[in-house]
Short mmCIF file of C-alpha atoms and ligand atoms in Angstrom, two decimals:
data_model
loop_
_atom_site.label_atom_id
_atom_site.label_comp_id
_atom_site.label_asym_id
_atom_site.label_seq_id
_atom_site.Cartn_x
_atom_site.Cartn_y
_atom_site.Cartn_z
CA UNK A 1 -10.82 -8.96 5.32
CA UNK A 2 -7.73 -6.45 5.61
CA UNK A 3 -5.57 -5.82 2.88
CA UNK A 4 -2.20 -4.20 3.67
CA UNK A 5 -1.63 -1.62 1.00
CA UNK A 6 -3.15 0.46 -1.41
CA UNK A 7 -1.20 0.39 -4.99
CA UNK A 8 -2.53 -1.60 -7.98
CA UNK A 9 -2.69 -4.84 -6.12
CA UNK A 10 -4.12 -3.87 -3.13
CA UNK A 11 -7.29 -1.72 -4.24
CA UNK A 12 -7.64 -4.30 -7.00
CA UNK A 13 -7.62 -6.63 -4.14
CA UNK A 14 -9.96 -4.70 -2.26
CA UNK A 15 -12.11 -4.07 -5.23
CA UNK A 16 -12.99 -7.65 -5.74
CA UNK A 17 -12.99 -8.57 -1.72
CA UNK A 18 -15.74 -6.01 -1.25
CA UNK A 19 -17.96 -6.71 -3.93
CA UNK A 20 -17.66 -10.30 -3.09
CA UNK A 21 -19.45 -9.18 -0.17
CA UNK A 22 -16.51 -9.24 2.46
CA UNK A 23 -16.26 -6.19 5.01
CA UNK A 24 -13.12 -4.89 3.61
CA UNK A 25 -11.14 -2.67 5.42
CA UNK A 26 -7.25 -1.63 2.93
CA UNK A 27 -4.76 0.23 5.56
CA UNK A 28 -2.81 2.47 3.00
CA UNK A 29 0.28 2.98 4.32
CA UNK A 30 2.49 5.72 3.09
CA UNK A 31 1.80 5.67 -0.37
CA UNK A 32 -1.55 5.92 -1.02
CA UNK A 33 -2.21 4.89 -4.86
CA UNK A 34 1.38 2.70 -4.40
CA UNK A 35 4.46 3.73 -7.28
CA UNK A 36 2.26 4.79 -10.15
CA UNK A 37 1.27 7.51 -7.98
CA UNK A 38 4.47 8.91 -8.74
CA UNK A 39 3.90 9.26 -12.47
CA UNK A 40 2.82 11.71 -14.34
CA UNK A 41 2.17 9.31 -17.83
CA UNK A 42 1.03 5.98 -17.85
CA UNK A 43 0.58 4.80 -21.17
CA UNK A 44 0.18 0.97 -21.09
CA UNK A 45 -2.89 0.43 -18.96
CA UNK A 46 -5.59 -1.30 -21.35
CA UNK A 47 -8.41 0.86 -21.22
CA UNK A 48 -6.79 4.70 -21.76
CA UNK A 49 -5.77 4.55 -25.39
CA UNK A 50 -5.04 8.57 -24.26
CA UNK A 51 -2.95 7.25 -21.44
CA UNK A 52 -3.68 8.46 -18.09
CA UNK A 53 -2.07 10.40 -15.24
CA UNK A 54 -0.71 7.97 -12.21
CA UNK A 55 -2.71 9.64 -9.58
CA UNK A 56 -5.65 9.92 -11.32
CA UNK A 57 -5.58 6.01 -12.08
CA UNK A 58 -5.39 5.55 -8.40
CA UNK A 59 -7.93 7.76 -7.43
CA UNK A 60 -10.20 5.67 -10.18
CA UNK A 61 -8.88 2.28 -8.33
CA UNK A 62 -9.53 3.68 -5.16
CA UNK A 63 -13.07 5.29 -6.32
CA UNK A 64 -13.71 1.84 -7.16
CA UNK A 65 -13.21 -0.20 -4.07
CA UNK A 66 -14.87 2.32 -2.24
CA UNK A 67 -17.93 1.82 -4.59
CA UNK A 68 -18.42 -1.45 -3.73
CA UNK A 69 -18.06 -0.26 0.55
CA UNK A 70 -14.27 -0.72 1.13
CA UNK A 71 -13.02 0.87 3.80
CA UNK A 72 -9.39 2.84 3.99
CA UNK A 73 -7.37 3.52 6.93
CA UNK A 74 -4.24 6.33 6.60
CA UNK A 75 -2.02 4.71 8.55
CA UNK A 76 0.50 1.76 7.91
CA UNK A 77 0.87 -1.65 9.48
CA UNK A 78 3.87 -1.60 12.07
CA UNK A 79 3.48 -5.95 13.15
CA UNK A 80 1.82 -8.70 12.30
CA UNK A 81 0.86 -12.25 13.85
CA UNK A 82 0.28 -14.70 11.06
CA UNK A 83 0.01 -17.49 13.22
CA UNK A 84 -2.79 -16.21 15.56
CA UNK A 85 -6.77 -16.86 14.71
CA UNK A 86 -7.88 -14.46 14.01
CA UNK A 87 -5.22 -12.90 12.40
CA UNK A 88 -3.92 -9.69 14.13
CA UNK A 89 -2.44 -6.81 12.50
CA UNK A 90 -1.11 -3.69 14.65
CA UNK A 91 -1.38 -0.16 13.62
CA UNK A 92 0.74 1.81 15.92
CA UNK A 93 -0.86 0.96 19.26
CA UNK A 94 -3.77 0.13 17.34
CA UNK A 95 -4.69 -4.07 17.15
CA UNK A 96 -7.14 -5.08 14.36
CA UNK A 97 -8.12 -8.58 13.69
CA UNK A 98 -8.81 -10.17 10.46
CA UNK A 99 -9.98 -13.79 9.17
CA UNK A 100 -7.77 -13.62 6.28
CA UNK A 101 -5.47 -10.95 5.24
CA UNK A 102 -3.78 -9.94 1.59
CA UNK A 103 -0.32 -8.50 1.75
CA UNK A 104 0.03 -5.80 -1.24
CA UNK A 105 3.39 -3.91 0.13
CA UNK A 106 4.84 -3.24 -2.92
CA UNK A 107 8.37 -2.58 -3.28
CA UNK A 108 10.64 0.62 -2.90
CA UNK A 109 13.23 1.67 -6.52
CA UNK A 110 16.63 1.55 -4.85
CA UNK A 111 17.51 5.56 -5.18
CA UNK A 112 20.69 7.50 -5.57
CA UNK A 113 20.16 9.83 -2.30
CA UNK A 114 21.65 12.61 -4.88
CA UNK A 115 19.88 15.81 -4.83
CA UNK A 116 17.36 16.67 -7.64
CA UNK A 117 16.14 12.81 -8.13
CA UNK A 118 12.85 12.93 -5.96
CA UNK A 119 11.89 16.49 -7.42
CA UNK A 120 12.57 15.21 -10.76
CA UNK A 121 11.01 11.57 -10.39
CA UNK A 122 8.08 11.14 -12.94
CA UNK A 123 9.94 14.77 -14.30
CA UNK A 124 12.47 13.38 -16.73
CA UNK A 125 13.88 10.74 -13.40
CA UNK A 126 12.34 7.46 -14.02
CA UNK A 127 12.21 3.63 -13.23
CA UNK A 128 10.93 1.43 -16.20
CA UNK A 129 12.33 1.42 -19.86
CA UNK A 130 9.17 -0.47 -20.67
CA UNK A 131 6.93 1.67 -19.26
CA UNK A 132 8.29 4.50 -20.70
CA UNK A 133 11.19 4.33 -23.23
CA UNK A 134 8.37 5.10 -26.04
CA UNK A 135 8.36 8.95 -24.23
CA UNK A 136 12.45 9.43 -25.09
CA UNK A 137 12.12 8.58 -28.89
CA UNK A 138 14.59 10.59 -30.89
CA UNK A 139 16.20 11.71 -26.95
CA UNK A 140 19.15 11.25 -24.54
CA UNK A 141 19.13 9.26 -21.59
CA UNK A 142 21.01 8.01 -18.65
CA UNK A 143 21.20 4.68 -17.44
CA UNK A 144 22.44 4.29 -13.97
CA UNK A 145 23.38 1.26 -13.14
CA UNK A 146 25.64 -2.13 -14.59
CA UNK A 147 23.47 -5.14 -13.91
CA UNK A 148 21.18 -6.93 -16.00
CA UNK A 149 18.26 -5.17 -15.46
CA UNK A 150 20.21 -1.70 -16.77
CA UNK A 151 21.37 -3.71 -19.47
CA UNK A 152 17.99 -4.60 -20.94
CA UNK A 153 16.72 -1.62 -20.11
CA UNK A 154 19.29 0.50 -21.59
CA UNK A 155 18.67 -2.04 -24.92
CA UNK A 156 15.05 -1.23 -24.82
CA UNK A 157 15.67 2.38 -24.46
CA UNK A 158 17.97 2.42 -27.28
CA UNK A 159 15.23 0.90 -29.46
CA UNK A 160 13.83 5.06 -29.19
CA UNK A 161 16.29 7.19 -27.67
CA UNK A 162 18.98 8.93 -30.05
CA UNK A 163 21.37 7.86 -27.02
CA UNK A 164 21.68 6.15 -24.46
CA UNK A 165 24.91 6.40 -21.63
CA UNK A 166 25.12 3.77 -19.13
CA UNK A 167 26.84 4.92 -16.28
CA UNK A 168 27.98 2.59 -13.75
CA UNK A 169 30.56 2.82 -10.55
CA UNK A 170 32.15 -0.26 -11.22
CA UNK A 171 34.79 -0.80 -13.78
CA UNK A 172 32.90 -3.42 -15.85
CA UNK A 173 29.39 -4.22 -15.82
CA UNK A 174 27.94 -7.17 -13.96
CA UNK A 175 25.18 -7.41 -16.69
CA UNK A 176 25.54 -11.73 -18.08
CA UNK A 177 27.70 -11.80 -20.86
CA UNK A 178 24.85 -12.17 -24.05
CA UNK A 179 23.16 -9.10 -22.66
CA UNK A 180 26.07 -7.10 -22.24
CA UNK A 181 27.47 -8.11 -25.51
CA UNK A 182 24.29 -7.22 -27.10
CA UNK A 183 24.33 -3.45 -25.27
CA UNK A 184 28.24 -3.18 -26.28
CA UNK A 185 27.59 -3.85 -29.60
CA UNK A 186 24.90 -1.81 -30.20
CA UNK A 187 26.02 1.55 -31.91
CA UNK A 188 23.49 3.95 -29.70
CA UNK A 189 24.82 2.69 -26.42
CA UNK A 190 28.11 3.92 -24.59
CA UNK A 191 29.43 3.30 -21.38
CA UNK A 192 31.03 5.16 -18.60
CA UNK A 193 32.46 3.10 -15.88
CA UNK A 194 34.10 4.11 -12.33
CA UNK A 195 31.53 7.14 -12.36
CA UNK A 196 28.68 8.19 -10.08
CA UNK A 197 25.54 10.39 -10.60
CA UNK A 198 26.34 13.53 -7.98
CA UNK A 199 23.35 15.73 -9.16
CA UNK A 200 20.39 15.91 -11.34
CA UNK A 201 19.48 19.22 -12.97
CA UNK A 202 16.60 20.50 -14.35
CA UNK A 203 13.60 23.06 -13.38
CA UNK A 204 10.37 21.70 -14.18
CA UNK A 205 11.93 18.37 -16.13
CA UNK A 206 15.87 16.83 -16.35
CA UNK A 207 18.30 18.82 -17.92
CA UNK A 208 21.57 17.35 -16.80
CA UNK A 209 23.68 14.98 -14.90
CA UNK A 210 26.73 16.05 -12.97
CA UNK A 211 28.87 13.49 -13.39
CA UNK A 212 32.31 12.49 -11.25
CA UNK A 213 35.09 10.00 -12.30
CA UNK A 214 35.84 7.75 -9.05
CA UNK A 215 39.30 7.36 -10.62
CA UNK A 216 40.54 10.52 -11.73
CA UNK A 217 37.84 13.06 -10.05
CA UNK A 218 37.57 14.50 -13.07
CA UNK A 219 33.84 16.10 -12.50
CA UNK A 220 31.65 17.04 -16.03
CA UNK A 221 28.50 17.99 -16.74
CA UNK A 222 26.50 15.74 -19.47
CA UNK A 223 22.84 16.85 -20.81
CA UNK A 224 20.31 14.76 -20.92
CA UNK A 225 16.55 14.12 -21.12
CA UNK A 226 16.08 10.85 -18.94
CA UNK A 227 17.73 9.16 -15.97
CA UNK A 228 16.62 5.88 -15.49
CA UNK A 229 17.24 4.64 -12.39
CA UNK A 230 17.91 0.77 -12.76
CA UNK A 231 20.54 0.42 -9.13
CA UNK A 232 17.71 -2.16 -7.57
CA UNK A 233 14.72 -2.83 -5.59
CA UNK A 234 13.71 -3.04 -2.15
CA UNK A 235 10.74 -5.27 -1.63
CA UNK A 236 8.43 -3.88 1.35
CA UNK A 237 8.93 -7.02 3.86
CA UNK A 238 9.75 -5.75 6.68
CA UNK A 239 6.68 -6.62 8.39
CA UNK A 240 7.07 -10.25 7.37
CA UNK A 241 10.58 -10.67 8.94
CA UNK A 242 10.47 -13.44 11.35
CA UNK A 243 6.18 -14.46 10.02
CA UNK A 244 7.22 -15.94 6.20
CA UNK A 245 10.10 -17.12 5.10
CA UNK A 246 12.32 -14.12 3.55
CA UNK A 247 15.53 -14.55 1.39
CA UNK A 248 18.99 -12.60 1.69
CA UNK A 249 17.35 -9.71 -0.27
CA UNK A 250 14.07 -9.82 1.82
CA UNK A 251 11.83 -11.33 -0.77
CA UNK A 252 9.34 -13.73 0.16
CA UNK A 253 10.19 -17.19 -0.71
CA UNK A 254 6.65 -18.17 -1.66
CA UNK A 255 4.67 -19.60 -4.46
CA UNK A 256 3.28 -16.89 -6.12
CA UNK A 257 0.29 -15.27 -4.17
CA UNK A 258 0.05 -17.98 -1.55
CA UNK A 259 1.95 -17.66 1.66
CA UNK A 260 1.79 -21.04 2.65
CA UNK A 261 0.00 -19.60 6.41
CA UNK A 262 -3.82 -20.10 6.47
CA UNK A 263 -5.65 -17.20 5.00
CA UNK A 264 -2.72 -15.21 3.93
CA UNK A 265 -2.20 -14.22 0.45
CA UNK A 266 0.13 -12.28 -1.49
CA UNK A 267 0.31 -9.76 -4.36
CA UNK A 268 1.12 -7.44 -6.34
CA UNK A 269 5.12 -6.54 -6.84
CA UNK A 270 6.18 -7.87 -3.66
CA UNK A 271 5.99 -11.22 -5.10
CA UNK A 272 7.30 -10.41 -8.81
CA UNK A 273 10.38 -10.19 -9.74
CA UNK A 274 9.97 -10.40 -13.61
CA UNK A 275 7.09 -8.15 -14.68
CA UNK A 276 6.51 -5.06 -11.60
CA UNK A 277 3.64 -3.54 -14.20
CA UNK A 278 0.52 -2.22 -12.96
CA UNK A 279 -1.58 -4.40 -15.02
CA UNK A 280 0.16 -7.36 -13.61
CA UNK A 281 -0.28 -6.03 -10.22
CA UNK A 282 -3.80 -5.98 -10.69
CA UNK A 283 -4.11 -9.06 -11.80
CA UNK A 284 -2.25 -10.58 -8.67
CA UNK A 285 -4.29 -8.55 -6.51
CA UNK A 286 -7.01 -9.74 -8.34
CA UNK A 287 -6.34 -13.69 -8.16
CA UNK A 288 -5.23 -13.14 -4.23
CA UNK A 289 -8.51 -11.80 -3.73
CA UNK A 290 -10.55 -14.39 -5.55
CA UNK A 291 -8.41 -16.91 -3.43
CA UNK A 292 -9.34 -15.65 -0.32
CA UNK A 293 -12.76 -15.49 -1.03
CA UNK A 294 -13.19 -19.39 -1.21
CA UNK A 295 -10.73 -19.63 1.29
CA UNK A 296 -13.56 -18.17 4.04
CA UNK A 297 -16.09 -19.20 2.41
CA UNK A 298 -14.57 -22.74 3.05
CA UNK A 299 -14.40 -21.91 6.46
CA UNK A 300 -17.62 -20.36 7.16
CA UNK A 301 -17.18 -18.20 10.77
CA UNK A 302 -18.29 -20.50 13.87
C1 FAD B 401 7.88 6.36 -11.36
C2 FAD B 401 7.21 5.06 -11.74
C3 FAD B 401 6.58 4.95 -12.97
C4 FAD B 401 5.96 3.76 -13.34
N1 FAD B 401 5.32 3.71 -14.54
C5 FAD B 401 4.61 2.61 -14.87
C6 FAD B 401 3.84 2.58 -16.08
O1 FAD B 401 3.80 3.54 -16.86
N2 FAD B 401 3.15 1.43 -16.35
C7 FAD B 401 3.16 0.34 -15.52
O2 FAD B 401 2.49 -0.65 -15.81
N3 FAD B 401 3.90 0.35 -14.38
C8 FAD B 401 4.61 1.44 -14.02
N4 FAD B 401 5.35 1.47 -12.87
C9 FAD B 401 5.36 0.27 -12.03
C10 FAD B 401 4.05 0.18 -11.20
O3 FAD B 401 3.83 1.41 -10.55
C11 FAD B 401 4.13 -0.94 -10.18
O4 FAD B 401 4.33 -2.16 -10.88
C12 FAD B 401 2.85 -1.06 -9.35
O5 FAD B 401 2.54 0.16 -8.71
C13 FAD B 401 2.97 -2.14 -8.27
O6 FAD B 401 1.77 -2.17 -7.56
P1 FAD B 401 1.65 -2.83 -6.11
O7 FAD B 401 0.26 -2.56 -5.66
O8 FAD B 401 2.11 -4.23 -6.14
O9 FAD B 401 2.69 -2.07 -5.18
P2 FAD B 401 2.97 -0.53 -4.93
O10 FAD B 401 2.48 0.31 -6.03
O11 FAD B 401 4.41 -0.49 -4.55
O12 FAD B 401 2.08 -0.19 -3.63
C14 FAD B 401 2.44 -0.66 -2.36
C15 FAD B 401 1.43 -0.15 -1.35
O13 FAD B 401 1.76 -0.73 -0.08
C16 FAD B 401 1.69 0.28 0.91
N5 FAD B 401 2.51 -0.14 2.05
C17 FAD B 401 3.86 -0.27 2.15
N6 FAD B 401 4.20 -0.65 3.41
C18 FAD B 401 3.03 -0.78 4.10
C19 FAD B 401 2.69 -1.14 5.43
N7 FAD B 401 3.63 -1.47 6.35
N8 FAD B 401 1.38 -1.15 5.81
C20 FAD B 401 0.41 -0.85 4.92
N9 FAD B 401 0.67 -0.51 3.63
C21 FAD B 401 1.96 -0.47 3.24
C22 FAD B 401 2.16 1.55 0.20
O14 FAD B 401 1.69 2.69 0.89
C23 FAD B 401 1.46 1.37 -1.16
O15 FAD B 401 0.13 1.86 -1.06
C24 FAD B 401 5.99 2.63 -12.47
C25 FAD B 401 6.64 2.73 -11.25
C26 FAD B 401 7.24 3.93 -10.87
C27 FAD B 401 7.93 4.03 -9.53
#
């Protein structure tokens, strides 16, 4: 059993695949411990009524698949051949061959590229009003973006913040007219349009915004305690190009966590485009695993 990633999904994945008595072997790929890595406050997985940092939630997942004798390689997948038996996944120069294989790649928040927003991610830069609008009650935050997804989230921010801006480089927002009605209504929200992020300030957590006018130029400085960053995602498919079928924006146009290729499953965020939580992500990595399970042991090895 390989498992391509190790986030939520994937060392959930790996969790179960082990202790189901499969030699499980996760390659981690950049990010070992996947996005919530990147946090410093998680506060909505069941289990840590405290809340709990991101990195020490993945070491716990990981902790845990290696209980049950998962194995890890550092190193990401470069190509893979779906359609060969066994299944064969490169590493570099590296081939590795699998009966059945779960595909937990996650998915990359679109960024700015402005300076400030990787020191400050998890610092005050963040990428999920409902994972953690409840930490800007009575505070100020920026919204960058103009389609639906900043619209609802700037909405469920305003729920706690004191105030929320939305700043977007078009000159409308793109947002569907009942949410954006809803967000223009709403007394806490304002808009700035034709203007772009340059800068985010802060030493240990956001400060600021430097702010420019595409229109006039006019460059200002606006505090703040929160960006969120709500410009888009980039799901990690780039290894599937030309293996499963991908649409324009590289998602995998399958059902859920099956592939529709013979012992090749899917989870976690790569294949959800509604809920991207880490409890969700577990419990695709969860069902892909259980999946795969009966798949082999369907197929017992001649
Ligand atoms: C800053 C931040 C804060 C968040 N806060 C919360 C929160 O408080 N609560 C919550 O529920 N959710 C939160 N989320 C969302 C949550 O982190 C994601 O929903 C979850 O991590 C998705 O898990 P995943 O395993 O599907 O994918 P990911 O976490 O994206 O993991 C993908 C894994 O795939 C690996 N990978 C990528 N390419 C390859 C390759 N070619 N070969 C091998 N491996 C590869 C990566 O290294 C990584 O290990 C947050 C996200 C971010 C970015």
């Amino acid at each position: 059993m390989i498992v391509l990633g190790a986030g939520p999904a994937g060392l959930t994945a790996a969790l179960y695949t082990a202790r189901g008595k499969l030699k499980t072997l996760v390659v981690n790929g950049p990010m070992v411990g996947g996005q919530i890595a990147l946090t410093l406050q998680v506060d909505n997985y069941p289990g840590f009524p405290d809340g709990v940092t991101g990195p020490e939630l993945s070491d716990r997942f990981k902790a845990h698949a290696e209980r049950f004798g998962a194995e890890f390689l550092d190193s990401e997948a470069t190509k893979i051949d779906l359609a060969s038996k066994p299944i064969r996944v490169w590493v570099g120069e590296k081939l590795l061959e699998t009966r059945a294989l779960i595909v937990a790649t996650g998915m990359n928040h679109k960024r700015l590229g402005v300076p400030g927003e990787n020191r400050l991610l998890g610092r005050g830069v963040f990428v999920c009003a409902t994972c953690d609008a409840i930490l800007y009650e009575d505070k100020r935050v920026v919204v960058v973006g103009g389609g639906d997804s900043a619209v609802q989230e700037a909405l469920d921010l305003a729920k706690y913040a004191t105030s929320v801006t939305v700043v977007h480089r078009r000159e409308g927002l793109r947002a569907c007219r009942c949410l954006a009605d809803r967000a223009l209504e709403d007394p806490k929200i304002s808009f700035l349009y034709d203007t772009v992020v340059e800068e985010i300030m802060g030493e240990k957590r956001v400060a600021s915004v430097r702010l420019r006018n595409l229109k006039t130029g006019e460059v200002r400085v606006e505090e703040t305690d929160g960006v969120l960053l709500a410009i888009g995602w980039d799901p990690n498919t780039s290894i599937l190009k030309g293996q499963l079928d991908l649409d324009e924006l590289g998602y995998v146009k399958s059902e859920g966590i099956n592939s529709g290729k013979p012992g090749v499953f899917l989870a976690g965020d790569l294949v959800d485009r509604k809920y991207r939580q880490v409890v969700t992500s577990c419990g695709s990595g969860c069902a892909a695993a259980l999946e795969a399970i009966r798949w082999l042991e369907e197929r017992p090895a001649q």
